[in-house]
mmCIF file of C-alpha atoms and ligand atoms in Angstrom:
data_model
loop_
_atom_site.group_PDB
_atom_site.id
_atom_site.type_symbol
_atom_site.label_atom_id
_atom_site.label_comp_id
_atom_site.label_asym_id
_atom_site.label_seq_id
_atom_site.Cartn_x
_atom_site.Cartn_y
_atom_site.Cartn_z
ATOM 1 C CA MET A 262 124.593 107.444 86.938
ATOM 2 C CA ASN A 263 127.866 106.248 85.464
ATOM 3 C CA LYS A 264 127.189 106.025 81.710
ATOM 4 C CA GLN A 265 129.325 102.903 81.285
ATOM 5 C CA VAL A 266 127.217 100.675 83.515
ATOM 6 C CA THR A 267 123.989 98.813 82.824
ATOM 7 C CA ILE A 268 121.385 98.327 85.529
ATOM 8 C CA VAL A 269 118.920 95.461 85.454
ATOM 9 C CA ALA A 270 116.103 96.170 87.913
ATOM 10 C CA VAL A 271 114.150 93.176 89.225
ATOM 11 C CA ASP A 272 111.201 94.100 91.449
ATOM 12 C CA GLY A 273 108.332 92.102 92.868
ATOM 13 C CA PRO A 274 106.740 90.824 96.079
ATOM 14 C CA SER A 275 108.394 88.529 98.663
ATOM 15 C CA ALA A 276 109.189 85.005 97.534
ATOM 16 C CA SER A 277 108.390 85.698 93.897
ATOM 17 C CA GLY A 278 111.723 84.075 93.005
ATOM 18 C CA LYS A 279 113.561 87.401 92.622
ATOM 19 C CA SER A 280 116.676 86.400 94.569
ATOM 20 C CA THR A 281 117.491 83.192 92.731
ATOM 21 C CA VAL A 282 116.533 84.643 89.371
ATOM 22 C CA SER A 283 118.534 87.839 89.907
ATOM 23 C CA ARG A 284 121.603 85.992 91.174
ATOM 24 C CA ARG A 285 121.554 83.568 88.234
ATOM 25 C CA THR A 286 120.878 86.309 85.710
ATOM 26 C CA ALA A 287 123.844 88.270 87.063
ATOM 27 C CA GLN A 288 126.007 85.162 86.746
ATOM 28 C CA ALA A 289 124.808 84.487 83.200
ATOM 29 C CA VAL A 290 125.601 87.985 81.928
ATOM 30 C CA GLY A 291 128.645 88.712 84.126
ATOM 31 C CA PHE A 292 127.024 91.503 86.159
ATOM 32 C CA ILE A 293 127.194 92.079 89.916
ATOM 33 C CA TYR A 294 124.263 90.885 92.002
ATOM 34 C CA VAL A 295 122.621 93.183 94.565
ATOM 35 C CA ASP A 296 120.010 92.096 97.101
ATOM 36 C CA SER A 297 118.603 95.472 98.171
ATOM 37 C CA GLY A 298 116.277 93.836 100.727
ATOM 38 C CA ALA A 299 119.386 92.672 102.590
ATOM 39 C CA LEU A 300 120.205 96.322 103.363
ATOM 40 C CA TYR A 301 116.728 96.907 104.885
ATOM 41 C CA ARG A 302 117.233 93.685 106.824
ATOM 42 C CA GLY A 303 120.690 94.843 107.967
ATOM 43 C CA ILE A 304 119.299 98.028 109.473
ATOM 44 C CA THR A 305 116.526 96.011 111.130
ATOM 45 C CA TRP A 306 119.178 93.646 112.530
ATOM 46 C CA LYS A 307 121.076 96.613 113.950
ATOM 47 C CA CYS A 308 117.862 97.954 115.567
ATOM 48 C CA VAL A 309 117.167 94.570 117.173
ATOM 49 C CA LYS A 310 120.753 94.364 118.375
ATOM 50 C CA GLU A 311 120.649 97.816 119.919
ATOM 51 C CA GLY A 312 117.106 97.565 121.251
ATOM 52 C CA VAL A 313 115.840 100.356 118.965
ATOM 53 C CA ASP A 314 112.068 100.302 118.387
ATOM 54 C CA VAL A 315 111.625 99.902 114.603
ATOM 55 C CA LYS A 316 108.443 101.984 114.719
ATOM 56 C CA ASP A 317 110.142 104.921 116.449
ATOM 57 C CA ALA A 318 111.193 107.135 113.519
ATOM 58 C CA GLN A 319 113.332 109.436 115.669
ATOM 59 C CA ALA A 320 115.199 106.579 117.336
ATOM 60 C CA VAL A 321 115.780 104.899 113.950
ATOM 61 C CA THR A 322 117.025 108.183 112.450
ATOM 62 C CA ASN A 323 119.441 108.612 115.366
ATOM 63 C CA LEU A 324 120.727 105.101 114.767
ATOM 64 C CA LEU A 325 121.289 105.860 111.057
ATOM 65 C CA ILE A 326 123.276 108.952 111.996
ATOM 66 C CA ARG A 327 125.611 107.103 114.348
ATOM 67 C CA MET A 328 126.057 103.842 112.439
ATOM 68 C CA ASN A 329 128.326 103.151 109.506
ATOM 69 C CA MET A 330 127.400 100.866 106.609
ATOM 70 C CA GLU A 331 130.353 99.937 104.453
ATOM 71 C CA LEU A 332 129.907 98.299 101.044
ATOM 72 C CA PHE A 333 132.226 95.734 99.503
ATOM 73 C CA LEU A 334 132.344 93.305 96.612
ATOM 74 C CA ARG A 335 132.391 89.567 97.351
ATOM 75 C CA ASP A 336 131.828 86.731 94.863
ATOM 76 C CA ASN A 337 130.340 89.119 92.306
ATOM 77 C CA ALA A 338 127.772 90.397 94.782
ATOM 78 C CA VAL A 339 127.703 93.543 96.891
ATOM 79 C CA GLY A 340 127.966 92.896 100.624
ATOM 80 C CA TYR A 341 128.079 95.233 103.600
ATOM 81 C CA MET A 342 129.321 95.588 107.143
ATOM 82 C CA ILE A 343 127.548 97.570 109.823
ATOM 83 C CA ASP A 344 129.984 99.139 112.257
ATOM 84 C CA GLY A 345 132.527 96.513 111.198
ATOM 85 C CA GLU A 346 130.191 93.524 111.640
ATOM 86 C CA ASP A 347 128.715 91.226 108.999
ATOM 87 C CA PRO A 348 125.234 90.189 110.221
ATOM 88 C CA GLY A 349 125.340 87.037 108.048
ATOM 89 C CA GLN A 350 122.286 84.794 108.147
ATOM 90 C CA GLU A 351 120.839 86.578 111.190
ATOM 91 C CA ILE A 352 119.117 88.940 108.761
ATOM 92 C CA ARG A 353 116.926 85.987 107.654
ATOM 93 C CA ALA A 354 115.831 84.976 111.169
ATOM 94 C CA GLU A 355 112.473 85.627 112.771
ATOM 95 C CA PRO A 356 113.233 88.807 114.787
ATOM 96 C CA VAL A 357 114.344 90.577 111.613
ATOM 97 C CA ARG A 358 111.704 88.979 109.378
ATOM 98 C CA GLU A 359 108.864 90.242 111.541
ATOM 99 C CA ARG A 360 110.179 93.812 111.840
ATOM 100 C CA VAL A 361 111.694 94.579 108.451
ATOM 101 C CA ALA A 362 108.507 95.898 106.794
ATOM 102 C CA ASP A 363 108.259 98.574 109.514
ATOM 103 C CA ILE A 364 111.853 99.611 108.864
ATOM 104 C CA ALA A 365 111.242 99.658 105.095
ATOM 105 C CA ALA A 366 108.311 102.041 105.666
ATOM 106 C CA GLN A 367 110.524 104.689 107.295
ATOM 107 C CA GLN A 368 111.347 107.616 105.042
ATOM 108 C CA ALA A 369 114.796 108.229 106.581
ATOM 109 C CA VAL A 370 115.765 104.590 106.086
ATOM 110 C CA ARG A 371 114.693 104.661 102.441
ATOM 111 C CA VAL A 372 116.680 107.822 101.711
ATOM 112 C CA TYR A 373 119.739 106.272 103.383
ATOM 113 C CA ILE A 374 119.488 102.977 101.492
ATOM 114 C CA VAL A 375 118.595 104.456 98.095
ATOM 115 C CA GLU A 376 121.814 106.495 98.300
ATOM 116 C CA LYS A 377 123.833 103.349 99.128
ATOM 117 C CA LEU A 378 122.216 101.458 96.245
ATOM 118 C CA ARG A 379 123.003 104.232 93.749
ATOM 119 C CA MET A 380 126.614 104.270 94.940
ATOM 120 C CA MET A 381 126.945 100.621 93.939
ATOM 121 C CA THR A 382 127.338 101.585 90.262
ATOM 122 C CA LYS A 383 130.983 102.197 91.196
ATOM 123 C CA PHE A 384 131.383 98.405 91.243
ATOM 124 C CA GLY A 385 130.122 97.982 87.648
ATOM 125 C CA SER A 386 126.981 96.747 85.884
ATOM 126 C CA LEU A 387 124.355 95.427 88.277
ATOM 127 C CA VAL A 388 121.384 93.122 88.548
ATOM 128 C CA MET A 389 119.554 94.619 91.505
ATOM 129 C CA GLU A 390 116.498 93.066 93.085
ATOM 130 C CA GLY A 391 114.019 94.818 95.346
ATOM 131 C CA ARG A 392 110.676 96.582 95.460
ATOM 132 C CA ASP A 393 111.447 100.070 94.152
ATOM 133 C CA ILE A 394 114.492 99.596 91.939
ATOM 134 C CA GLY A 395 112.695 100.394 88.676
ATOM 135 C CA THR A 396 110.412 103.036 90.208
ATOM 136 C CA VAL A 397 112.746 104.977 92.536
ATOM 137 C CA VAL A 398 116.360 103.812 92.661
ATOM 138 C CA PHE A 399 117.116 103.586 88.926
ATOM 139 C CA PRO A 400 113.961 104.820 87.139
ATOM 140 C CA ASP A 401 115.969 105.641 83.988
ATOM 141 C CA THR A 402 117.191 102.133 83.303
ATOM 142 C CA PRO A 403 115.541 100.581 80.253
ATOM 143 C CA PHE A 404 115.906 97.105 81.809
ATOM 144 C CA LYS A 405 113.096 96.654 84.308
ATOM 145 C CA TYR A 406 111.377 93.412 85.248
ATOM 146 C CA TYR A 407 108.499 92.805 87.620
ATOM 147 C CA LEU A 408 108.540 89.249 88.876
ATOM 148 C CA ASP A 409 105.388 87.845 90.379
ATOM 149 C CA ALA A 410 103.891 84.479 91.366
ATOM 150 C CA ASP A 411 100.588 83.432 92.933
ATOM 151 C CA PRO A 412 100.513 83.920 96.750
ATOM 152 C CA GLU A 413 100.119 80.181 97.450
ATOM 153 C CA GLU A 414 103.110 79.379 95.258
ATOM 154 C CA ARG A 415 105.141 82.101 96.985
ATOM 155 C CA ALA A 416 104.168 80.762 100.429
ATOM 156 C CA ARG A 417 105.246 77.260 99.410
ATOM 157 C CA ARG A 418 108.622 78.558 98.186
ATOM 158 C CA ARG A 419 109.207 80.671 101.294
ATOM 159 C CA ALA A 420 108.154 77.805 103.624
ATOM 160 C CA ALA A 421 110.659 75.499 101.920
ATOM 161 C CA GLU A 422 113.381 78.126 102.432
ATOM 162 C CA ILE A 423 112.511 78.552 106.120
ATOM 163 C CA HIS A 424 112.384 74.785 106.534
ATOM 164 C CA GLN A 425 115.927 74.520 105.187
ATOM 165 C CA GLN A 426 117.199 77.222 107.530
ATOM 166 C CA GLU A 427 115.236 76.506 110.692
ATOM 167 C CA GLY A 428 113.958 72.964 110.341
ATOM 168 C CA THR A 429 110.294 73.904 110.799
ATOM 169 C CA HIS A 430 107.680 75.067 108.359
ATOM 170 C CA ASP A 431 104.015 75.852 108.360
ATOM 171 C CA VAL A 432 102.758 76.928 104.953
ATOM 172 C CA ASN A 433 99.620 78.571 106.335
ATOM 173 C CA ALA A 434 101.545 80.666 108.844
ATOM 174 C CA VAL A 435 103.997 81.631 106.098
ATOM 175 C CA LEU A 436 101.126 82.536 103.772
ATOM 176 C CA SER A 437 99.554 84.884 106.323
ATOM 177 C CA SER A 438 102.929 86.408 107.203
ATOM 178 C CA LEU A 439 103.622 86.988 103.472
ATOM 179 C CA ARG A 440 100.188 88.539 102.971
ATOM 180 C CA ARG A 441 100.782 90.870 105.949
ATOM 181 C CA ARG A 442 104.101 91.928 104.506
ATOM 182 C CA ASP A 443 102.734 92.348 100.953
ATOM 183 C CA GLN A 444 99.986 94.515 102.373
ATOM 184 C CA LYS A 445 102.496 96.692 104.262
ATOM 185 C CA ASP A 446 104.899 96.860 101.318
ATOM 186 C CA SER A 447 102.265 97.902 98.795
ATOM 187 C CA SER A 448 100.278 100.297 100.991
ATOM 188 C CA ARG A 449 103.080 102.263 102.637
ATOM 189 C CA ALA A 450 103.269 105.975 101.846
ATOM 190 C CA THR A 451 106.907 105.965 100.706
ATOM 191 C CA ALA A 452 107.978 103.968 97.650
ATOM 192 C CA PRO A 453 105.243 101.315 97.783
ATOM 193 C CA LEU A 454 105.698 98.162 95.732
ATOM 194 C CA GLN A 455 104.471 99.136 92.264
ATOM 195 C CA ILE A 456 105.024 97.963 88.728
ATOM 196 C CA ALA A 457 107.484 100.429 87.176
ATOM 197 C CA LEU A 458 106.525 102.210 84.008
ATOM 198 C CA GLY A 459 107.844 100.123 81.124
ATOM 199 C CA ALA A 460 108.616 97.075 83.286
ATOM 200 C CA LYS A 461 108.163 93.655 81.750
ATOM 201 C CA ILE A 462 105.916 91.544 83.957
ATOM 202 C CA ILE A 463 106.877 87.896 84.433
ATOM 203 C CA ASN A 464 104.523 85.628 86.389
ATOM 204 C CA SER A 465 106.746 82.744 87.388
ATOM 205 C CA THR A 466 104.013 80.426 88.717
ATOM 206 C CA GLY A 467 104.561 77.165 86.879
ATOM 207 C CA MET A 468 107.839 78.351 85.339
ATOM 208 C CA THR A 469 111.220 76.937 86.308
ATOM 209 C CA ILE A 470 113.986 79.250 87.511
ATOM 210 C CA ASP A 471 115.889 78.517 84.304
ATOM 211 C CA GLN A 472 112.941 79.569 82.168
ATOM 212 C CA VAL A 473 112.630 82.878 84.004
ATOM 213 C CA VAL A 474 116.380 83.563 83.812
ATOM 214 C CA ASP A 475 116.292 82.676 80.134
ATOM 215 C CA THR A 476 113.455 85.108 79.483
ATOM 216 C CA ILE A 477 115.454 87.969 81.017
ATOM 217 C CA VAL A 478 118.814 87.038 79.462
ATOM 218 C CA THR A 479 117.250 86.674 76.002
ATOM 219 C CA ASP A 480 115.632 90.057 76.417
ATOM 220 C CA LEU A 481 118.929 91.683 77.457
ATOM 221 C CA LYS A 482 120.685 90.116 74.476
ATOM 222 C CA LYS A 483 118.003 91.330 72.072
ATOM 223 C CA ALA A 484 118.349 94.837 73.461
ATOM 224 C CA GLY A 485 122.129 94.681 73.007
ATOM 225 C CA ALA A 486 122.743 95.160 76.747
ATOM 226 C CA VAL A 487 124.942 92.060 76.773
ATOM 227 C CA PRO A 488 126.702 90.211 73.926
ATOM 228 C CA ALA A 489 124.428 87.764 72.078
HETATM 229 O O1 DC B 523 113.257 91.079 99.593
HETATM 230 P P1 DC B 523 113.250 90.917 101.111
HETATM 231 O O2 DC B 523 112.164 90.008 101.634
HETATM 232 O O3 DC B 523 114.592 90.566 101.672
HETATM 233 O O4 DC B 523 112.897 92.390 101.648
HETATM 234 C C1 DC B 523 112.848 92.665 103.012
HETATM 235 C C2 DC B 523 111.933 93.851 103.273
HETATM 236 O O5 DC B 523 112.480 95.047 102.726
HETATM 237 C C3 DC B 523 110.508 93.722 102.739
HETATM 238 O O6 DC B 523 109.594 94.175 103.730
HETATM 239 C C4 DC B 523 110.479 94.663 101.568
HETATM 240 C C5 DC B 523 111.541 95.672 101.875
HETATM 241 N N1 DC B 523 112.237 96.156 100.690
HETATM 242 C C6 DC B 523 111.901 97.406 100.207
HETATM 243 O O7 DC B 523 111.017 98.046 100.761
HETATM 244 N N2 DC B 523 112.551 97.916 99.131
HETATM 245 C C7 DC B 523 113.513 97.194 98.515
HETATM 246 N N3 DC B 523 114.130 97.723 97.455
HETATM 247 C C8 DC B 523 113.856 95.914 98.985
HETATM 248 C C9 DC B 523 113.194 95.411 100.085
#
C-alpha cells in the first residue's frame, strides 16, 4: 500500500447507514469515497445485461476475462465504467438487487474486485465502505469501523430508499429480502461479513447520521489521521 495514504474501512450489513456515513465522513475529512458494493453490483449488472447466470462460476469467470472495468475519479468518489458504459442507477434496481449476493459469493469475482479496490489508493486517501474492507482488502489499516443497526431499523431505512427510487415500498418484504442477503453475506465461504480485528463497533440504531459521522471523525482526529 502507498505509505502516504490513509484508509478508513467502514464495514457492516446492508442498510446499516454505511453509504451515507462513509460519504459524509469522506467529505468532512477531505478523503475520497468508495462504495465497494457498487463494484459487485456493476458485475451483476453486466451479467444481467449479457444473460450470464450469476450462479455459473465458469460463465462469470469468462465474463470477467473478457470485460474491462475502468476506474475514474468523479466528485471525490471513485466511479467505474464497464466496457465503456456507466450502469448508473440500474445497479440499484431489482434484477441486480436480487442477484448481487450470488455474485459476491464467487471467488473469482472477489479476487477481481479486491485488486481493483487496492488499486484505488492511487487516487489518494480513502473512506471505503463494504463488507470485507477491514478483514480482507486493507487489513493493515488502523482505522476500521463496523457499522450496525437493528434489522427492523435497517429494513425501514432501505424501504424508504426504495420508495424514493421506485415509488413502492413494503417494509416486510424488504425485511425478509435483507435477512436473506445478510444470511448469504455472512455465511458464504469466501470473505464472509465479519467484524475485523480491532474494528470499532458502532450501532447506529437511534443515532442520527451526524452523530455517527462525528464519532468517526473525532476518532480520526484523536488518532492524528486528519488535522484536529
Ligand atoms: O453494500 P451493497 O448493498 O451495495 O452491497 C451489494 C452486495 O455486495 C451485497 O450482497 C454485499 C456484497 N458486498 C461484498 O460482498 N463485499 C463488499 N466489500 C461490498 C459488498
